[in-house]
């Protein structure tokens, strides 16, 4: 991969890169479309990264659908697929880790300790191998996107980190490779994340600016769904990921909920423009 990418760069081409863990869905394909619109060639990777899973998480049973994935990527127009194995990425004696301090310990990092250390380490390795002009990530994992942008800034990486909109099912559920674990009752219940955030969006549109009240309303809606076990519902500054008490600059309302054995996350981006707050689900 390093050799092919080097050759491509020598031709003056600008590489677009879409890193994934496979089990592809429409959200991944929208990243591919964004990459194809801005770069040539487009390289995608599929690597179920063991170091970002905790000891009791779903690494072993994470859906692996390599044949269907590579066909989808080819049909979508991806030029190269990089699918290393774990020993190539983490050879015996591997000792170097990347940790973005101050952004990795809160929210997802509190529930999934060590998760972001695994993500940033593998993403830096992938970026170093491919050296793309632009790398594309989905905003469903908003904290991950923010951490990777910080890493790219702090380590003077040449790649631009592009965070793309969330892709949703018609009923609002954010696309995720883990949605396949939901049974039909759980699948119905899973729309509660979207509904709770949509409620927040409506109250902001009606002028609500008090973050504590917005957060309380989200929590109340999540609690009202009998199949949902809320883990967190927070309203944070989009840059620092610290809690806010009033809406300001760019903020994120972030939720994590357990439904059956499945953990789901979602978020609402709230941006300030000329004194008005615009929301993106
Ligand atoms: O978002 C994902 O699929 C993964 O965390 C990533 C960025 C491919 C790193 O393994």
PDB file of C-alpha atoms and ligand atoms in Angstrom:
ATOM      1  CA  UNK A   1       0.000   0.000   0.000  1.00  0.00           C
ATOM      2  CA  UNK A   2       2.832   2.389   0.874  1.00  0.00           C
ATOM      3  CA  UNK A   3       4.466   1.742  -2.474  1.00  0.00           C
ATOM      4  CA  UNK A   4       1.257   2.220  -4.486  1.00  0.00           C
ATOM      5  CA  UNK A   5       0.353   5.376  -2.588  1.00  0.00           C
ATOM      6  CA  UNK A   6       3.862   6.755  -3.077  1.00  0.00           C
ATOM      7  CA  UNK A   7       3.633   6.162  -6.843  1.00  0.00           C
ATOM      8  CA  UNK A   8       0.236   7.867  -7.012  1.00  0.00           C
ATOM      9  CA  UNK A   9       1.525  10.875  -5.076  1.00  0.00           C
ATOM     10  CA  UNK A  10       4.554  11.112  -7.370  1.00  0.00           C
ATOM     11  CA  UNK A  11       2.108  11.612 -10.300  1.00  0.00           C
ATOM     12  CA  UNK A  12       0.789  14.679  -8.515  1.00  0.00           C
ATOM     13  CA  UNK A  13      -2.573  13.059  -7.716  1.00  0.00           C
ATOM     14  CA  UNK A  14      -4.402  13.943  -4.524  1.00  0.00           C
ATOM     15  CA  UNK A  15      -5.465  10.860  -2.615  1.00  0.00           C
ATOM     16  CA  UNK A  16      -8.807  10.700  -0.800  1.00  0.00           C
ATOM     17  CA  UNK A  17      -8.887   8.125   1.984  1.00  0.00           C
ATOM     18  CA  UNK A  18     -11.864   6.456   3.677  1.00  0.00           C
ATOM     19  CA  UNK A  19     -10.801   4.297   6.638  1.00  0.00           C
ATOM     20  CA  UNK A  20     -13.443   1.767   7.783  1.00  0.00           C
ATOM     21  CA  UNK A  21     -13.851  -1.374   9.826  1.00  0.00           C
ATOM     22  CA  UNK A  22     -15.977  -2.931   7.060  1.00  0.00           C
ATOM     23  CA  UNK A  23     -19.614  -4.069   7.468  1.00  0.00           C
ATOM     24  CA  UNK A  24     -20.310  -1.215   5.101  1.00  0.00           C
ATOM     25  CA  UNK A  25     -23.590   0.680   4.935  1.00  0.00           C
ATOM     26  CA  UNK A  26     -24.916   3.809   3.224  1.00  0.00           C
ATOM     27  CA  UNK A  27     -23.012   6.004   5.706  1.00  0.00           C
ATOM     28  CA  UNK A  28     -19.658   4.617   4.544  1.00  0.00           C
ATOM     29  CA  UNK A  29     -20.707   4.935   0.916  1.00  0.00           C
ATOM     30  CA  UNK A  30     -21.539   8.601   1.443  1.00  0.00           C
ATOM     31  CA  UNK A  31     -17.957   9.110   2.703  1.00  0.00           C
ATOM     32  CA  UNK A  32     -16.750   7.411  -0.470  1.00  0.00           C
ATOM     33  CA  UNK A  33     -18.922   9.739  -2.575  1.00  0.00           C
ATOM     34  CA  UNK A  34     -17.518  12.807  -0.805  1.00  0.00           C
ATOM     35  CA  UNK A  35     -13.986  11.513  -1.410  1.00  0.00           C
ATOM     36  CA  UNK A  36     -14.692  10.786  -5.092  1.00  0.00           C
ATOM     37  CA  UNK A  37     -16.082  14.291  -5.569  1.00  0.00           C
ATOM     38  CA  UNK A  38     -12.891  15.910  -4.261  1.00  0.00           C
ATOM     39  CA  UNK A  39      -9.971  13.547  -4.866  1.00  0.00           C
ATOM     40  CA  UNK A  40      -8.467  11.055  -7.228  1.00  0.00           C
ATOM     41  CA  UNK A  41      -7.657   8.276  -6.596  1.00  0.00           C
ATOM     42  CA  UNK A  42      -9.780   7.154  -3.639  1.00  0.00           C
ATOM     43  CA  UNK A  43      -8.375   4.564  -1.279  1.00  0.00           C
ATOM     44  CA  UNK A  44     -10.535   2.785   1.315  1.00  0.00           C
ATOM     45  CA  UNK A  45      -9.312   0.567   4.115  1.00  0.00           C
ATOM     46  CA  UNK A  46     -11.043  -2.241   5.964  1.00  0.00           C
ATOM     47  CA  UNK A  47      -9.440  -3.204   9.245  1.00  0.00           C
ATOM     48  CA  UNK A  48     -11.315  -4.320  12.357  1.00  0.00           C
ATOM     49  CA  UNK A  49      -8.875  -2.697  14.739  1.00  0.00           C
ATOM     50  CA  UNK A  50      -8.473  -4.896  17.835  1.00  0.00           C
ATOM     51  CA  UNK A  51      -6.925  -2.156  19.980  1.00  0.00           C
ATOM     52  CA  UNK A  52     -10.041   0.023  20.027  1.00  0.00           C
ATOM     53  CA  UNK A  53     -12.221  -2.722  21.539  1.00  0.00           C
ATOM     54  CA  UNK A  54     -12.353  -3.273  25.297  1.00  0.00           C
ATOM     55  CA  UNK A  55     -11.933  -6.805  26.699  1.00  0.00           C
ATOM     56  CA  UNK A  56     -15.720  -7.235  27.081  1.00  0.00           C
ATOM     57  CA  UNK A  57     -16.681  -5.616  23.790  1.00  0.00           C
ATOM     58  CA  UNK A  58     -17.713  -7.169  20.470  1.00  0.00           C
ATOM     59  CA  UNK A  59     -14.345  -7.535  18.670  1.00  0.00           C
ATOM     60  CA  UNK A  60     -14.811 -11.275  18.038  1.00  0.00           C
ATOM     61  CA  UNK A  61     -18.344 -10.976  16.773  1.00  0.00           C
ATOM     62  CA  UNK A  62     -18.028  -7.610  14.988  1.00  0.00           C
ATOM     63  CA  UNK A  63     -19.682  -8.204  11.564  1.00  0.00           C
ATOM     64  CA  UNK A  64     -17.083  -9.162   8.954  1.00  0.00           C
ATOM     65  CA  UNK A  65     -18.421  -9.033   5.383  1.00  0.00           C
ATOM     66  CA  UNK A  66     -15.248  -8.594   3.331  1.00  0.00           C
ATOM     67  CA  UNK A  67     -16.514  -9.981   0.023  1.00  0.00           C
ATOM     68  CA  UNK A  68     -19.691  -7.890  -0.052  1.00  0.00           C
ATOM     69  CA  UNK A  69     -17.752  -4.837   1.205  1.00  0.00           C
ATOM     70  CA  UNK A  70     -15.066  -5.018  -1.462  1.00  0.00           C
ATOM     71  CA  UNK A  71     -17.730  -5.435  -4.161  1.00  0.00           C
ATOM     72  CA  UNK A  72     -19.601  -2.371  -2.840  1.00  0.00           C
ATOM     73  CA  UNK A  73     -16.410  -0.308  -2.801  1.00  0.00           C
ATOM     74  CA  UNK A  74     -15.532  -1.361  -6.336  1.00  0.00           C
ATOM     75  CA  UNK A  75     -19.079  -0.584  -7.553  1.00  0.00           C
ATOM     76  CA  UNK A  76     -18.897   2.818  -5.840  1.00  0.00           C
ATOM     77  CA  UNK A  77     -15.710   3.651  -7.768  1.00  0.00           C
ATOM     78  CA  UNK A  78     -13.023   3.200  -5.085  1.00  0.00           C
ATOM     79  CA  UNK A  79      -9.635   2.744  -6.742  1.00  0.00           C
ATOM     80  CA  UNK A  80      -7.733   0.822  -4.060  1.00  0.00           C
ATOM     81  CA  UNK A  81      -8.765  -1.244  -1.047  1.00  0.00           C
ATOM     82  CA  UNK A  82      -6.245  -1.688   1.758  1.00  0.00           C
ATOM     83  CA  UNK A  83      -7.173  -4.615   4.023  1.00  0.00           C
ATOM     84  CA  UNK A  84      -4.189  -5.450   6.220  1.00  0.00           C
ATOM     85  CA  UNK A  85      -4.219  -8.195   8.817  1.00  0.00           C
ATOM     86  CA  UNK A  86      -3.688  -7.594  12.517  1.00  0.00           C
ATOM     87  CA  UNK A  87      -0.067  -8.788  12.504  1.00  0.00           C
ATOM     88  CA  UNK A  88       0.854  -6.362   9.738  1.00  0.00           C
ATOM     89  CA  UNK A  89      -0.617  -3.464  11.680  1.00  0.00           C
ATOM     90  CA  UNK A  90       0.603  -4.636  15.103  1.00  0.00           C
ATOM     91  CA  UNK A  91       3.707  -6.757  14.581  1.00  0.00           C
ATOM     92  CA  UNK A  92       5.223  -8.554  17.557  1.00  0.00           C
ATOM     93  CA  UNK A  93       6.991  -6.030  19.772  1.00  0.00           C
ATOM     94  CA  UNK A  94       4.681  -3.134  18.851  1.00  0.00           C
ATOM     95  CA  UNK A  95       5.038  -0.446  21.556  1.00  0.00           C
ATOM     96  CA  UNK A  96       3.985   2.982  20.297  1.00  0.00           C
ATOM     97  CA  UNK A  97       0.619   4.520  21.165  1.00  0.00           C
ATOM     98  CA  UNK A  98      -1.007   7.841  20.340  1.00  0.00           C
ATOM     99  CA  UNK A  99      -3.181   9.509  22.952  1.00  0.00           C
ATOM    100  CA  UNK A 100      -4.984  12.827  22.554  1.00  0.00           C
ATOM    101  CA  UNK A 101      -5.197  14.039  26.122  1.00  0.00           C
ATOM    102  CA  UNK A 102      -8.147  16.014  27.426  1.00  0.00           C
ATOM    103  CA  UNK A 103     -10.537  14.950  24.664  1.00  0.00           C
ATOM    104  CA  UNK A 104     -10.286  11.161  24.962  1.00  0.00           C
ATOM    105  CA  UNK A 105     -11.274  10.571  28.593  1.00  0.00           C
ATOM    106  CA  UNK A 106     -14.808  12.031  28.579  1.00  0.00           C
ATOM    107  CA  UNK A 107     -18.093  10.784  27.076  1.00  0.00           C
ATOM    108  CA  UNK A 108     -17.296   7.631  25.022  1.00  0.00           C
ATOM    109  CA  UNK A 109     -13.837   7.497  26.603  1.00  0.00           C
ATOM    110  CA  UNK A 110     -15.313   7.253  30.109  1.00  0.00           C
ATOM    111  CA  UNK A 111     -17.472   4.258  29.176  1.00  0.00           C
ATOM    112  CA  UNK A 112     -14.954   2.674  26.756  1.00  0.00           C
ATOM    113  CA  UNK A 113     -11.596   3.136  28.458  1.00  0.00           C
ATOM    114  CA  UNK A 114      -8.640   2.991  26.080  1.00  0.00           C
ATOM    115  CA  UNK A 115     -10.961   3.102  23.053  1.00  0.00           C
ATOM    116  CA  UNK A 116      -9.646   6.367  21.622  1.00  0.00           C
ATOM    117  CA  UNK A 117      -6.016   5.390  22.207  1.00  0.00           C
ATOM    118  CA  UNK A 118      -6.700   2.447  19.875  1.00  0.00           C
ATOM    119  CA  UNK A 119      -8.518   4.658  17.358  1.00  0.00           C
ATOM    120  CA  UNK A 120      -5.885   7.410  17.191  1.00  0.00           C
ATOM    121  CA  UNK A 121      -3.040   4.909  17.027  1.00  0.00           C
ATOM    122  CA  UNK A 122      -4.533   3.001  14.112  1.00  0.00           C
ATOM    123  CA  UNK A 123      -5.691   6.140  12.287  1.00  0.00           C
ATOM    124  CA  UNK A 124      -2.227   7.710  12.534  1.00  0.00           C
ATOM    125  CA  UNK A 125      -0.698   4.477  11.200  1.00  0.00           C
ATOM    126  CA  UNK A 126      -3.198   4.373   8.309  1.00  0.00           C
ATOM    127  CA  UNK A 127      -2.614   8.049   7.498  1.00  0.00           C
ATOM    128  CA  UNK A 128       1.131   7.481   7.548  1.00  0.00           C
ATOM    129  CA  UNK A 129       0.834   4.486   5.193  1.00  0.00           C
ATOM    130  CA  UNK A 130      -1.522   6.183   2.703  1.00  0.00           C
ATOM    131  CA  UNK A 131      -0.554   9.866   3.195  1.00  0.00           C
ATOM    132  CA  UNK A 132      -3.802  11.154   1.694  1.00  0.00           C
ATOM    133  CA  UNK A 133      -4.599  14.767   0.922  1.00  0.00           C
ATOM    134  CA  UNK A 134      -7.950  14.303   2.650  1.00  0.00           C
ATOM    135  CA  UNK A 135      -9.337  11.613   4.975  1.00  0.00           C
ATOM    136  CA  UNK A 136     -13.082  11.226   5.522  1.00  0.00           C
ATOM    137  CA  UNK A 137     -14.912  10.318   8.751  1.00  0.00           C
ATOM    138  CA  UNK A 138     -18.611  10.271   9.685  1.00  0.00           C
ATOM    139  CA  UNK A 139     -20.060  12.739  12.208  1.00  0.00           C
ATOM    140  CA  UNK A 140     -22.031   9.995  13.958  1.00  0.00           C
ATOM    141  CA  UNK A 141     -18.760   9.422  15.838  1.00  0.00           C
ATOM    142  CA  UNK A 142     -18.467  13.132  16.583  1.00  0.00           C
ATOM    143  CA  UNK A 143     -15.976  12.745  19.451  1.00  0.00           C
ATOM    144  CA  UNK A 144     -13.782  10.505  17.292  1.00  0.00           C
ATOM    145  CA  UNK A 145     -13.806  13.117  14.500  1.00  0.00           C
ATOM    146  CA  UNK A 146     -12.877  15.903  16.912  1.00  0.00           C
ATOM    147  CA  UNK A 147     -10.029  13.844  18.431  1.00  0.00           C
ATOM    148  CA  UNK A 148      -8.629  12.898  15.019  1.00  0.00           C
ATOM    149  CA  UNK A 149      -8.718  16.554  13.909  1.00  0.00           C
ATOM    150  CA  UNK A 150      -6.809  17.514  17.072  1.00  0.00           C
ATOM    151  CA  UNK A 151      -4.250  14.747  16.466  1.00  0.00           C
ATOM    152  CA  UNK A 152      -3.736  15.907  12.860  1.00  0.00           C
ATOM    153  CA  UNK A 153      -3.236  19.485  14.082  1.00  0.00           C
ATOM    154  CA  UNK A 154      -0.904  18.584  16.965  1.00  0.00           C
ATOM    155  CA  UNK A 155       1.269  16.233  14.898  1.00  0.00           C
ATOM    156  CA  UNK A 156       1.447  18.531  11.836  1.00  0.00           C
ATOM    157  CA  UNK A 157      -0.066  15.863   9.599  1.00  0.00           C
ATOM    158  CA  UNK A 158      -0.404  16.814   5.951  1.00  0.00           C
ATOM    159  CA  UNK A 159      -3.832  15.197   5.636  1.00  0.00           C
ATOM    160  CA  UNK A 160      -6.979  17.297   5.989  1.00  0.00           C
ATOM    161  CA  UNK A 161      -9.550  15.593   8.214  1.00  0.00           C
ATOM    162  CA  UNK A 162     -13.043  15.935   6.750  1.00  0.00           C
ATOM    163  CA  UNK A 163     -16.036  15.136   8.967  1.00  0.00           C
ATOM    164  CA  UNK A 164     -19.131  14.323   6.871  1.00  0.00           C
ATOM    165  CA  UNK A 165     -22.857  14.456   7.770  1.00  0.00           C
ATOM    166  CA  UNK A 166     -24.656  11.594   9.507  1.00  0.00           C
ATOM    167  CA  UNK A 167     -26.616   9.291   7.203  1.00  0.00           C
ATOM    168  CA  UNK A 168     -29.927   8.110   8.676  1.00  0.00           C
ATOM    169  CA  UNK A 169     -32.525   5.447   8.010  1.00  0.00           C
ATOM    170  CA  UNK A 170     -35.929   6.845   6.892  1.00  0.00           C
ATOM    171  CA  UNK A 171     -37.140   6.740  10.536  1.00  0.00           C
ATOM    172  CA  UNK A 172     -34.117   8.731  11.738  1.00  0.00           C
ATOM    173  CA  UNK A 173     -31.912   5.967  13.168  1.00  0.00           C
ATOM    174  CA  UNK A 174     -28.273   6.836  12.435  1.00  0.00           C
ATOM    175  CA  UNK A 175     -26.646   4.205  10.194  1.00  0.00           C
ATOM    176  CA  UNK A 176     -24.229   1.985  12.107  1.00  0.00           C
ATOM    177  CA  UNK A 177     -22.646  -1.405  11.473  1.00  0.00           C
ATOM    178  CA  UNK A 178     -23.968  -2.444  14.893  1.00  0.00           C
ATOM    179  CA  UNK A 179     -27.645  -1.859  13.944  1.00  0.00           C
ATOM    180  CA  UNK A 180     -27.720  -5.436  12.569  1.00  0.00           C
ATOM    181  CA  UNK A 181     -27.555  -6.728  16.168  1.00  0.00           C
ATOM    182  CA  UNK A 182     -31.003  -5.211  16.985  1.00  0.00           C
ATOM    183  CA  UNK A 183     -34.094  -7.449  16.976  1.00  0.00           C
ATOM    184  CA  UNK A 184     -37.324  -5.939  15.645  1.00  0.00           C
ATOM    185  CA  UNK A 185     -38.554  -4.550  19.003  1.00  0.00           C
ATOM    186  CA  UNK A 186     -35.112  -3.124  19.738  1.00  0.00           C
ATOM    187  CA  UNK A 187     -34.917  -1.680  16.236  1.00  0.00           C
ATOM    188  CA  UNK A 188     -38.198   0.179  16.844  1.00  0.00           C
ATOM    189  CA  UNK A 189     -36.979   1.393  20.245  1.00  0.00           C
ATOM    190  CA  UNK A 190     -33.657   2.534  18.747  1.00  0.00           C
ATOM    191  CA  UNK A 191     -35.317   5.528  17.070  1.00  0.00           C
ATOM    192  CA  UNK A 192     -35.513   7.084  20.553  1.00  0.00           C
ATOM    193  CA  UNK A 193     -32.011   8.555  20.102  1.00  0.00           C
ATOM    194  CA  UNK A 194     -33.121  10.450  17.000  1.00  0.00           C
ATOM    195  CA  UNK A 195     -36.479  11.421  18.526  1.00  0.00           C
ATOM    196  CA  UNK A 196     -34.853  12.801  21.680  1.00  0.00           C
ATOM    197  CA  UNK A 197     -32.324  14.846  19.673  1.00  0.00           C
ATOM    198  CA  UNK A 198     -35.043  15.996  17.293  1.00  0.00           C
ATOM    199  CA  UNK A 199     -36.980  17.236  20.341  1.00  0.00           C
ATOM    200  CA  UNK A 200     -33.880  19.232  21.343  1.00  0.00           C
ATOM    201  CA  UNK A 201     -33.651  20.613  17.822  1.00  0.00           C
ATOM    202  CA  UNK A 202     -37.287  21.769  17.970  1.00  0.00           C
ATOM    203  CA  UNK A 203     -36.830  23.456  21.356  1.00  0.00           C
ATOM    204  CA  UNK A 204     -33.704  25.285  20.104  1.00  0.00           C
ATOM    205  CA  UNK A 205     -35.668  26.415  17.039  1.00  0.00           C
ATOM    206  CA  UNK A 206     -38.255  27.834  19.473  1.00  0.00           C
ATOM    207  CA  UNK A 207     -35.577  29.859  21.244  1.00  0.00           C
ATOM    208  CA  UNK A 208     -34.372  27.605  24.084  1.00  0.00           C
ATOM    209  CA  UNK A 209     -30.741  28.472  24.955  1.00  0.00           C
ATOM    210  CA  UNK A 210     -30.415  26.865  28.400  1.00  0.00           C
ATOM    211  CA  UNK A 211     -28.231  23.771  27.919  1.00  0.00           C
ATOM    212  CA  UNK A 212     -29.282  22.253  31.239  1.00  0.00           C
ATOM    213  CA  UNK A 213     -32.967  22.362  30.277  1.00  0.00           C
ATOM    214  CA  UNK A 214     -32.234  20.956  26.817  1.00  0.00           C
ATOM    215  CA  UNK A 215     -30.192  18.133  28.364  1.00  0.00           C
ATOM    216  CA  UNK A 216     -32.894  17.383  30.956  1.00  0.00           C
ATOM    217  CA  UNK A 217     -35.547  17.115  28.220  1.00  0.00           C
ATOM    218  CA  UNK A 218     -33.354  14.719  26.190  1.00  0.00           C
ATOM    219  CA  UNK A 219     -32.759  12.546  29.280  1.00  0.00           C
ATOM    220  CA  UNK A 220     -36.472  12.466  30.094  1.00  0.00           C
ATOM    221  CA  UNK A 221     -37.330  11.283  26.578  1.00  0.00           C
ATOM    222  CA  UNK A 222     -34.639   8.588  26.648  1.00  0.00           C
ATOM    223  CA  UNK A 223     -35.861   7.346  30.053  1.00  0.00           C
ATOM    224  CA  UNK A 224     -39.425   7.080  28.747  1.00  0.00           C
ATOM    225  CA  UNK A 225     -38.435   4.324  26.282  1.00  0.00           C
ATOM    226  CA  UNK A 226     -38.742   1.054  28.233  1.00  0.00           C
ATOM    227  CA  UNK A 227     -36.142  -0.848  26.142  1.00  0.00           C
ATOM    228  CA  UNK A 228     -33.528   1.925  26.375  1.00  0.00           C
ATOM    229  CA  UNK A 229     -30.897   2.186  29.107  1.00  0.00           C
ATOM    230  CA  UNK A 230     -29.403   5.663  28.698  1.00  0.00           C
ATOM    231  CA  UNK A 231     -25.642   5.897  29.389  1.00  0.00           C
ATOM    232  CA  UNK A 232     -25.200   9.601  28.888  1.00  0.00           C
ATOM    233  CA  UNK A 233     -26.858  12.648  27.370  1.00  0.00           C
ATOM    234  CA  UNK A 234     -24.561  15.682  27.388  1.00  0.00           C
ATOM    235  CA  UNK A 235     -24.357  19.105  25.825  1.00  0.00           C
ATOM    236  CA  UNK A 236     -20.753  20.102  25.210  1.00  0.00           C
ATOM    237  CA  UNK A 237     -18.623  22.673  23.438  1.00  0.00           C
ATOM    238  CA  UNK A 238     -17.781  21.135  20.046  1.00  0.00           C
ATOM    239  CA  UNK A 239     -14.106  22.186  20.316  1.00  0.00           C
ATOM    240  CA  UNK A 240     -13.233  21.353  23.941  1.00  0.00           C
ATOM    241  CA  UNK A 241     -15.931  18.703  24.587  1.00  0.00           C
ATOM    242  CA  UNK A 242     -16.521  20.364  27.970  1.00  0.00           C
ATOM    243  CA  UNK A 243     -20.068  20.688  29.312  1.00  0.00           C
ATOM    244  CA  UNK A 244     -21.815  23.993  28.685  1.00  0.00           C
ATOM    245  CA  UNK A 245     -24.665  25.554  30.628  1.00  0.00           C
ATOM    246  CA  UNK A 246     -25.843  27.831  27.801  1.00  0.00           C
ATOM    247  CA  UNK A 247     -25.615  27.390  24.036  1.00  0.00           C
ATOM    248  CA  UNK A 248     -22.610  29.204  22.566  1.00  0.00           C
ATOM    249  CA  UNK A 249     -20.390  28.937  19.463  1.00  0.00           C
ATOM    250  CA  UNK A 250     -20.598  25.364  18.197  1.00  0.00           C
ATOM    251  CA  UNK A 251     -22.011  22.757  20.580  1.00  0.00           C
ATOM    252  CA  UNK A 252     -22.859  19.087  20.379  1.00  0.00           C
ATOM    253  CA  UNK A 253     -25.715  17.294  22.102  1.00  0.00           C
ATOM    254  CA  UNK A 254     -24.443  13.723  22.421  1.00  0.00           C
ATOM    255  CA  UNK A 255     -26.326  10.618  23.536  1.00  0.00           C
ATOM    256  CA  UNK A 256     -25.323   7.014  24.221  1.00  0.00           C
ATOM    257  CA  UNK A 257     -27.937   4.389  24.933  1.00  0.00           C
ATOM    258  CA  UNK A 258     -27.875   0.661  25.474  1.00  0.00           C
ATOM    259  CA  UNK A 259     -30.741  -1.248  23.849  1.00  0.00           C
ATOM    260  CA  UNK A 260     -30.537  -4.948  24.636  1.00  0.00           C
ATOM    261  CA  UNK A 261     -26.895  -5.865  24.071  1.00  0.00           C
ATOM    262  CA  UNK A 262     -26.287  -3.039  21.616  1.00  0.00           C
ATOM    263  CA  UNK A 263     -24.724   0.351  22.406  1.00  0.00           C
ATOM    264  CA  UNK A 264     -25.890   3.138  20.137  1.00  0.00           C
ATOM    265  CA  UNK A 265     -24.645   6.715  19.893  1.00  0.00           C
ATOM    266  CA  UNK A 266     -25.964   9.764  18.089  1.00  0.00           C
ATOM    267  CA  UNK A 267     -25.606  13.531  18.200  1.00  0.00           C
ATOM    268  CA  UNK A 268     -26.986  16.900  17.185  1.00  0.00           C
ATOM    269  CA  UNK A 269     -24.598  19.616  15.984  1.00  0.00           C
ATOM    270  CA  UNK A 270     -25.620  23.132  17.031  1.00  0.00           C
ATOM    271  CA  UNK A 271     -23.832  25.987  15.279  1.00  0.00           C
ATOM    272  CA  UNK A 272     -24.086  29.697  15.921  1.00  0.00           C
ATOM    273  CA  UNK A 273     -24.252  32.034  12.934  1.00  0.00           C
ATOM    274  CA  UNK A 274     -24.936  35.774  13.295  1.00  0.00           C
ATOM    275  CA  UNK A 275     -26.596  35.220  16.668  1.00  0.00           C
ATOM    276  CA  UNK A 276     -28.883  32.422  15.382  1.00  0.00           C
ATOM    277  CA  UNK A 277     -28.418  28.739  16.268  1.00  0.00           C
ATOM    278  CA  UNK A 278     -28.591  26.290  13.374  1.00  0.00           C
ATOM    279  CA  UNK A 279     -28.926  22.585  14.098  1.00  0.00           C
ATOM    280  CA  UNK A 280     -27.809  19.539  12.120  1.00  0.00           C
ATOM    281  CA  UNK A 281     -29.013  16.059  12.952  1.00  0.00           C
TER     282      UNK A 281
HETATM  283  O1  LIG B   1     -14.943   4.799  12.697  1.00  0.00           O
HETATM  284  C1  LIG B   1     -14.402   3.702  12.449  1.00  0.00           C
HETATM  285  O2  LIG B   1     -14.902   2.881  11.659  1.00  0.00           O
HETATM  286  C2  LIG B   1     -13.082   3.355  13.127  1.00  0.00           C
HETATM  287  O3  LIG B   1     -13.035   3.877  14.417  1.00  0.00           O
HETATM  288  C3  LIG B   1     -11.858   3.780  12.308  1.00  0.00           C
HETATM  289  C4  LIG B   1     -11.807   5.287  12.136  1.00  0.00           C
HETATM  290  C5  LIG B   1     -11.884   3.120  10.936  1.00  0.00           C
HETATM  291  C6  LIG B   1     -10.581   3.354  13.035  1.00  0.00           C
HETATM  292  O4  LIG B   1     -10.529   1.986  13.215  1.00  0.00           O
END
